[in-house]
PDB file of C-alpha atoms in Angstrom:
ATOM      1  CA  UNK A   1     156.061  49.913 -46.992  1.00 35.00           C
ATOM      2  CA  UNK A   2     152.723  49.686 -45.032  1.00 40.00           C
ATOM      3  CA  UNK A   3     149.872  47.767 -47.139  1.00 38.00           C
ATOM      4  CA  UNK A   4     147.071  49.184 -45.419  1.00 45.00           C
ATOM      5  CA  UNK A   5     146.911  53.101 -44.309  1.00 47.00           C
ATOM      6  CA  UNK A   6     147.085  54.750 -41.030  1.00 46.00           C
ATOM      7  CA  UNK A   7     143.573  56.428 -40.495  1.00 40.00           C
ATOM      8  CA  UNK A   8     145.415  58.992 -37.703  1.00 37.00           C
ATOM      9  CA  UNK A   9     147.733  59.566 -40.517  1.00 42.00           C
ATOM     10  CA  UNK A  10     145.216  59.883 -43.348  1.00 40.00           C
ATOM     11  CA  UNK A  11     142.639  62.381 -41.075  1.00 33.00           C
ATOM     12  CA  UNK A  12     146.229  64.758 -40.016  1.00 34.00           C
ATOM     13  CA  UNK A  13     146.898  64.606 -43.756  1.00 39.00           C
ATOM     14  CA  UNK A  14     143.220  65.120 -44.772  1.00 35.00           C
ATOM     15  CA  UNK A  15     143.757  69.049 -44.904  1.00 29.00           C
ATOM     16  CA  UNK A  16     146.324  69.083 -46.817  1.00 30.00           C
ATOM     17  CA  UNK A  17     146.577  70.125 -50.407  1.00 30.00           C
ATOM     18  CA  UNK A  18     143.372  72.259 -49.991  1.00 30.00           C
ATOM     19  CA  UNK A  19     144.494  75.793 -51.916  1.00 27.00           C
ATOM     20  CA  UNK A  20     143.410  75.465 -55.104  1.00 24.00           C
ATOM     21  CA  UNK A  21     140.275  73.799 -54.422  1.00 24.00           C
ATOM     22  CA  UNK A  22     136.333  74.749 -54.948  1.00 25.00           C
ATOM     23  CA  UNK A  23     136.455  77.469 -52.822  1.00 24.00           C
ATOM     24  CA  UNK A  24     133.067  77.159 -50.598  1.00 27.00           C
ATOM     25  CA  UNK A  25     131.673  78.633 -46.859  1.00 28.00           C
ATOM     26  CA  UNK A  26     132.225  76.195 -44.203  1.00 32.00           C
ATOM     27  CA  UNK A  27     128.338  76.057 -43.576  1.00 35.00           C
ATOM     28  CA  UNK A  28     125.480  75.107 -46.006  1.00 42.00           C
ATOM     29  CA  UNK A  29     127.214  73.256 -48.156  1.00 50.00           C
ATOM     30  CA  UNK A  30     127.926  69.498 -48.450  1.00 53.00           C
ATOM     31  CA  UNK A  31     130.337  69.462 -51.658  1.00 62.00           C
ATOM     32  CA  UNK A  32     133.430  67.163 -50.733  1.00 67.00           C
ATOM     33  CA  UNK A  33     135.446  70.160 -50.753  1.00 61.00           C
ATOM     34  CA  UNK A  34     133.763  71.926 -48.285  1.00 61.00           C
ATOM     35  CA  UNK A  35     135.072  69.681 -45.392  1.00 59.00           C
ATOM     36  CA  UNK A  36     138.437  70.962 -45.559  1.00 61.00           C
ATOM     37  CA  UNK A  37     137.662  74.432 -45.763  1.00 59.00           C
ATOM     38  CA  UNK A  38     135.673  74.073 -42.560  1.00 50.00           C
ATOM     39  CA  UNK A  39     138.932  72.170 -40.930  1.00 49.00           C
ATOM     40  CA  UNK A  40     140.729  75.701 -41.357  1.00 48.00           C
ATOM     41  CA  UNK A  41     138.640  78.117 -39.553  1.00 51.00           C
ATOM     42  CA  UNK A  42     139.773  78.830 -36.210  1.00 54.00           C
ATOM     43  CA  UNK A  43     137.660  81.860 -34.104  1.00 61.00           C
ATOM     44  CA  UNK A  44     140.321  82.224 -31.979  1.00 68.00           C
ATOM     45  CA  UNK A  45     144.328  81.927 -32.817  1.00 68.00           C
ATOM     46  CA  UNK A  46     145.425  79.006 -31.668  1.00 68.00           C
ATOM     47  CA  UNK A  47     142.373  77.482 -30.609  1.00 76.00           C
ATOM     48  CA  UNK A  48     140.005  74.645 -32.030  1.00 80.00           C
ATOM     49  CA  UNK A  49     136.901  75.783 -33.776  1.00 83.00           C
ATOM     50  CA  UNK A  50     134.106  74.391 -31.492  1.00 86.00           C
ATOM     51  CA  UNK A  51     131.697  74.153 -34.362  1.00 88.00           C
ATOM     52  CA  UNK A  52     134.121  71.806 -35.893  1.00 91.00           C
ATOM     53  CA  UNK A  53     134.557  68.020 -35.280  1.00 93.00           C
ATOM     54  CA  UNK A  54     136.876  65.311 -36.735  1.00 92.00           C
ATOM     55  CA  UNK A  55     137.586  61.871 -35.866  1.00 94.00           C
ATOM     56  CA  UNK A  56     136.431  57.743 -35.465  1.00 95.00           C
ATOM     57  CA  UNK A  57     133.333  57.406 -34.190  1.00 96.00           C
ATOM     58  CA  UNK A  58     133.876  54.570 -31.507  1.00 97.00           C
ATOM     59  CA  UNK A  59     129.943  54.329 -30.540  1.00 97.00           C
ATOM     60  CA  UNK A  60     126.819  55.114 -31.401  1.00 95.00           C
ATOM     61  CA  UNK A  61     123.335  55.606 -29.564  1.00 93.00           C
ATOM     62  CA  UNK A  62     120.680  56.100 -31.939  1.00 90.00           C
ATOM     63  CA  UNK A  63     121.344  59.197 -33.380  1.00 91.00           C
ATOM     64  CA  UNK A  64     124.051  60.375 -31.153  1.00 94.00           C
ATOM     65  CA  UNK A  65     127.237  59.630 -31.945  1.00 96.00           C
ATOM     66  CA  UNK A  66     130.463  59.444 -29.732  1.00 97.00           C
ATOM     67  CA  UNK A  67     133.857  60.449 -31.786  1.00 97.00           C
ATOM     68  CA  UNK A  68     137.367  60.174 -30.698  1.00 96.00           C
ATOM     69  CA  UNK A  69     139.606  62.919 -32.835  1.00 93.00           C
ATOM     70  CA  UNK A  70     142.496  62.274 -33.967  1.00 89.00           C
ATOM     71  CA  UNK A  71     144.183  64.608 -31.577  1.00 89.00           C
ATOM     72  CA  UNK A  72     142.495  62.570 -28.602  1.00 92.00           C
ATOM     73  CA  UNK A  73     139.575  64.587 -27.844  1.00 92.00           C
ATOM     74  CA  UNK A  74     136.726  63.100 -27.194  1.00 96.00           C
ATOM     75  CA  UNK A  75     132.908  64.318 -29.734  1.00 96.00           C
ATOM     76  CA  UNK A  76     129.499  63.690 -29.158  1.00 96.00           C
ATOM     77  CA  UNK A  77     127.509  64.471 -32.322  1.00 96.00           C
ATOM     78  CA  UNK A  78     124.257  64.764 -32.180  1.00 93.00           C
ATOM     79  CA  UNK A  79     122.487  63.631 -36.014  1.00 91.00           C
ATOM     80  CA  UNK A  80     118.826  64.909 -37.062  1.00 84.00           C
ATOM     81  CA  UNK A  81     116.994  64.996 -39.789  1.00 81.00           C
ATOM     82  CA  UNK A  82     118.339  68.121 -41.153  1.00 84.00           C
ATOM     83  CA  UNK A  83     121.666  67.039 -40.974  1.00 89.00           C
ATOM     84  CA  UNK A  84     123.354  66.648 -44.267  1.00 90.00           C
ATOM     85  CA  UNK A  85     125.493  63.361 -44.801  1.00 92.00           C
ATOM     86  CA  UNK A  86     127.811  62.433 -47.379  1.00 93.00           C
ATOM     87  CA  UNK A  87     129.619  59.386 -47.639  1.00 94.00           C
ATOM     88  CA  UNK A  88     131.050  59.473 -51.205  1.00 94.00           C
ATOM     89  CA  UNK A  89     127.724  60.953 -52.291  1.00 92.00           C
ATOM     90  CA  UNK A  90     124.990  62.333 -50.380  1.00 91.00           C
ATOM     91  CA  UNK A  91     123.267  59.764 -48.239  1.00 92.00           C
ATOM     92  CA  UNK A  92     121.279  59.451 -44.950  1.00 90.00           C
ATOM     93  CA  UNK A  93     122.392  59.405 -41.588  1.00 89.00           C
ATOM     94  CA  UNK A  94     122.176  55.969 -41.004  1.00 90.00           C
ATOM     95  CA  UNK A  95     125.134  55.898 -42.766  1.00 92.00           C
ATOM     96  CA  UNK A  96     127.116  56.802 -40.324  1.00 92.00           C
ATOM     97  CA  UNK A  97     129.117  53.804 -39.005  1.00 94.00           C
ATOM     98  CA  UNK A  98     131.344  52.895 -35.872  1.00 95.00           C
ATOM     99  CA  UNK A  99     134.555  52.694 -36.963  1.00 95.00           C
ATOM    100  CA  UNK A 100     133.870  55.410 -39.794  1.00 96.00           C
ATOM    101  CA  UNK A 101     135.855  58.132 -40.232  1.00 94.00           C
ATOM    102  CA  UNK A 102     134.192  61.742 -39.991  1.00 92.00           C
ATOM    103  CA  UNK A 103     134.089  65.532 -40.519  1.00 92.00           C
ATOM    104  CA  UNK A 104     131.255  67.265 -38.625  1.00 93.00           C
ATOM    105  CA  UNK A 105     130.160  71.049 -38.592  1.00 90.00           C
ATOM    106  CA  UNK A 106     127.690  72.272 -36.656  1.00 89.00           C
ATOM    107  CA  UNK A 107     127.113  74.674 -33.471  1.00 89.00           C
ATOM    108  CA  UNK A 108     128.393  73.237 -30.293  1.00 89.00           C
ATOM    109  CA  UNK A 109     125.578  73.251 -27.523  1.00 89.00           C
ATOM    110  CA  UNK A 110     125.849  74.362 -24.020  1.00 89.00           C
ATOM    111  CA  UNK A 111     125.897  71.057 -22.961  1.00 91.00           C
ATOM    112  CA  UNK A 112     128.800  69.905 -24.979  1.00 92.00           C
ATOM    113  CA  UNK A 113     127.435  68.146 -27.901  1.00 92.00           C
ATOM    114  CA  UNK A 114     127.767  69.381 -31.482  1.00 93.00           C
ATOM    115  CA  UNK A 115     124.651  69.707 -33.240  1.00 91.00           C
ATOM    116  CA  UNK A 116     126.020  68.667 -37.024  1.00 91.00           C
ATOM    117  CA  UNK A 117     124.786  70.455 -39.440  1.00 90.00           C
ATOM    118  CA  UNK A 118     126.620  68.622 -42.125  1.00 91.00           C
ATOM    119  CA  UNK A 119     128.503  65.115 -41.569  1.00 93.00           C
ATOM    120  CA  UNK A 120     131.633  64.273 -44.257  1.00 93.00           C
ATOM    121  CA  UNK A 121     131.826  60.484 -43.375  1.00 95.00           C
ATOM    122  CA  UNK A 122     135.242  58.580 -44.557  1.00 95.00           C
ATOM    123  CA  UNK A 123     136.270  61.572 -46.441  1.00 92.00           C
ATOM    124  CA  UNK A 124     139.969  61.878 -47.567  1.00 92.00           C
ATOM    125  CA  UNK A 125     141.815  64.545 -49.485  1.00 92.00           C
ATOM    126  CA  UNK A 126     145.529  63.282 -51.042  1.00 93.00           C
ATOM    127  CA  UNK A 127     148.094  64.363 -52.645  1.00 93.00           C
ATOM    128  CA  UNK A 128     149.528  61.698 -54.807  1.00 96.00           C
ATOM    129  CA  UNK A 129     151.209  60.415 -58.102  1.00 96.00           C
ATOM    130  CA  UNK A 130     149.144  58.149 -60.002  1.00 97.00           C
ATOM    131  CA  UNK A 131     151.153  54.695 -60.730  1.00 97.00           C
ATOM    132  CA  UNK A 132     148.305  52.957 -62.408  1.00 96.00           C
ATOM    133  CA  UNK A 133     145.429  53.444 -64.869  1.00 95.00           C
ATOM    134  CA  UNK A 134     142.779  50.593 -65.420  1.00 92.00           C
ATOM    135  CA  UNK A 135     138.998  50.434 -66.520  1.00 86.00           C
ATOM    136  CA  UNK A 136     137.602  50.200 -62.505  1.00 90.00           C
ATOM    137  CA  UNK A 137     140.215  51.776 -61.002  1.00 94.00           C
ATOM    138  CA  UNK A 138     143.268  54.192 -60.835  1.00 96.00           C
ATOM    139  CA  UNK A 139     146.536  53.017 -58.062  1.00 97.00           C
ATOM    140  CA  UNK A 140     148.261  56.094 -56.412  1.00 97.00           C
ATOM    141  CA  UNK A 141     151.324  56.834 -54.657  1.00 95.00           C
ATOM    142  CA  UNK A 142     150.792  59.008 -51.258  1.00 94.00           C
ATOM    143  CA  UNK A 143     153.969  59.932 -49.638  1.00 92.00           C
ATOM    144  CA  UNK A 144     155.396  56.652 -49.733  1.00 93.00           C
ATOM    145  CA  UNK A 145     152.054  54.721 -49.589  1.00 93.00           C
ATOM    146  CA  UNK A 146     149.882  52.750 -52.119  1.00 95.00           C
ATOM    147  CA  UNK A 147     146.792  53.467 -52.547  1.00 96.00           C
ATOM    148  CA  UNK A 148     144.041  51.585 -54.561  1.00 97.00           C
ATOM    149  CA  UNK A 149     141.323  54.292 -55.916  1.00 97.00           C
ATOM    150  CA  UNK A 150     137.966  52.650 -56.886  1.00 97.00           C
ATOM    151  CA  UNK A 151     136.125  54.533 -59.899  1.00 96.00           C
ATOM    152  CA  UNK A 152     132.462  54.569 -59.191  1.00 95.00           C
ATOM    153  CA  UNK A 153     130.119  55.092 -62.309  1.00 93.00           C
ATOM    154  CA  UNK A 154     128.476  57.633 -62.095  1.00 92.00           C
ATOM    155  CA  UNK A 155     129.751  58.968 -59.182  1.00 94.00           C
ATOM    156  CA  UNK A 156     134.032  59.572 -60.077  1.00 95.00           C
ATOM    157  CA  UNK A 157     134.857  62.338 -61.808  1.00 94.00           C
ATOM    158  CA  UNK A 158     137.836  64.290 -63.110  1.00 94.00           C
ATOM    159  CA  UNK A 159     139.043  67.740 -63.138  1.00 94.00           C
ATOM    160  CA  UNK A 160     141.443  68.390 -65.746  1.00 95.00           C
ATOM    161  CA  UNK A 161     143.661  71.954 -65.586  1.00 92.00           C
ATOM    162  CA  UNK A 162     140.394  73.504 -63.311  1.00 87.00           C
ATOM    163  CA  UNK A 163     137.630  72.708 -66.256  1.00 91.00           C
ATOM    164  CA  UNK A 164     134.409  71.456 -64.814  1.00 92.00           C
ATOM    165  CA  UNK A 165     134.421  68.045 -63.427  1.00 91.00           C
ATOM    166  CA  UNK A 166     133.495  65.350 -66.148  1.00 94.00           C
ATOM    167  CA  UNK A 167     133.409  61.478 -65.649  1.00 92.00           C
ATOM    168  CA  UNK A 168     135.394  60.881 -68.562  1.00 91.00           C
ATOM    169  CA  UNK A 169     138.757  59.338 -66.841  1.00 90.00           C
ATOM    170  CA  UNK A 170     140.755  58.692 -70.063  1.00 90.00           C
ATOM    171  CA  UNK A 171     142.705  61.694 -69.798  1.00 93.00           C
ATOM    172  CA  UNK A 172     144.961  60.694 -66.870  1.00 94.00           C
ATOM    173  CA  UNK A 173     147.826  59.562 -67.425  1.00 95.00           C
ATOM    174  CA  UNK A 174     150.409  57.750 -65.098  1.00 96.00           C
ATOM    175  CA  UNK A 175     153.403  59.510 -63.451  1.00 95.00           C
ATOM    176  CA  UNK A 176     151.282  62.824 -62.942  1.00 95.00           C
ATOM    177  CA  UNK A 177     150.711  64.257 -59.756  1.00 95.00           C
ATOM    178  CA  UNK A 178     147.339  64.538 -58.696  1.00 96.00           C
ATOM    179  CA  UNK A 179     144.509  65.733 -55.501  1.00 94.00           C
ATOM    180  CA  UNK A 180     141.852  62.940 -54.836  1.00 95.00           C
ATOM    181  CA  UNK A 181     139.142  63.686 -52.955  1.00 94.00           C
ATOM    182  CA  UNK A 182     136.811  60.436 -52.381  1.00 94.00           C
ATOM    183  CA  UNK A 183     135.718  58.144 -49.487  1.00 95.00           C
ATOM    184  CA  UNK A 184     138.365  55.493 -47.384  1.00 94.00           C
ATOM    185  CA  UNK A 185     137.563  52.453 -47.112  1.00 94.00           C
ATOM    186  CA  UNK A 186     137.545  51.610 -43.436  1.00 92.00           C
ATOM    187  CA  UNK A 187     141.011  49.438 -42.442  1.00 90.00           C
ATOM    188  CA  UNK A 188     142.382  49.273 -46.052  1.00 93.00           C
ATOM    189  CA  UNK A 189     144.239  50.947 -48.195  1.00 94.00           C
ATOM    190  CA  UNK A 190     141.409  51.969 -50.455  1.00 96.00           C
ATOM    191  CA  UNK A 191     139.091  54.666 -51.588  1.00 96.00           C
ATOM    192  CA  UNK A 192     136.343  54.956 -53.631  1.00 97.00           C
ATOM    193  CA  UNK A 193     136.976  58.172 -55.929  1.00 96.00           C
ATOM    194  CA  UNK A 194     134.675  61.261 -55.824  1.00 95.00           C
ATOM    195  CA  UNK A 195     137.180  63.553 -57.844  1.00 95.00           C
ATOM    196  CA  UNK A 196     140.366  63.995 -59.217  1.00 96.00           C
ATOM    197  CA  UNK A 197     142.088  67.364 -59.451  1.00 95.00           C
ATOM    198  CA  UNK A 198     144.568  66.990 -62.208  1.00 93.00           C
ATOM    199  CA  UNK A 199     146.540  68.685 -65.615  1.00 83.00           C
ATOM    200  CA  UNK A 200     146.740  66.851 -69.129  1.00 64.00           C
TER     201      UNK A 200
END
């Protein structure tokens, strides 16, 4: 079994699991949830949303950024102040990292660069059993994979049978399935938690 996870595998995986969740438009909004809801809009059948960007971003000028998706195309994402960044909580687009996973919405330009709107940096959305409970952190099983989650106070939060989202974590319990949404850690096999979707 791998120790540390596949990014392409994480991002293709990323969408997954998202019925059920916050239900919220794909623009405006910066909630975790949102970035999965915008993966799922397609204007045409069959076709890529152009408004809609994932991937690595490989380079950086300023506040352009150059993003290779996990399907092999190749993004340039244009930052501003107006764009809205979150990178397990909202932050500020200096943020933004090579070798950082993203999400970007936004409205493509004529000239081929997607003016983002809103940024989802590292995001990941699994589908896993939890294997381990401690006071800084809960250990996950995705498909095979282990997964260390990181519980940041004040940030990590649970969902318990759809009730609003509290930060009291003492109410999972190990062998239950669970969705975590929260922020990879860039060439591990780690997250920091943002929330956990989960029944007693």
């Amino acid at each position: 079994m791998p120790t540390t996870m596949d990014r392409r595998s994480l991002l293709g995986r990323a969408a997954l699991g998202a019925t059920g969740l916050i239900a919220a438009t794909a623009m405006g909004s910066l909630a975790p949830e949102t970035a999965f809801g915008a993966a799922a809009q397609y204007p045409d059948p069959g076709q890529p949303d152009p408004n809609f960007a994932e991937g690595l971003i490989t380079g950086r000028n300023q506040d352009l950024l150059q993003v290779k998706g996990s399907d092999g195309r190749l993004h340039r994402i244009q930052l501003t102040t107006g764009t809205s960044v979150w990178k397990l909580r909202p932050t500020t687009i200096d943020q933004a990292k090579i070798g950082d996973g993203l999400y970007a919405r936004g409205v493509l330009l004529p000239d081929g660069i997607l003016a983002a709107e809103s940024v989802w940096v590292n995001i990941v959305n699994l589908t896993v059993a939890i294997t381990s409970i401690s006071r800084s952190g809960v250990q996950f099983d995705h498909h095979g994979q282990k997964v260390v989650g990181h519980v940041q106070p004040g940030t990590s939060a649970a969902v318990y049978n759809g009730t609003p989202a509290v930060t009291d974590m003492s109410m999972l319990k190990v062998g239950r399935h669970a969705q975590v949404i929260g922020a990879w850690r860039p060439g591990t096999n780690e997250i920091d938690i943002a929330t956990i979707y989960t029944s007693h």
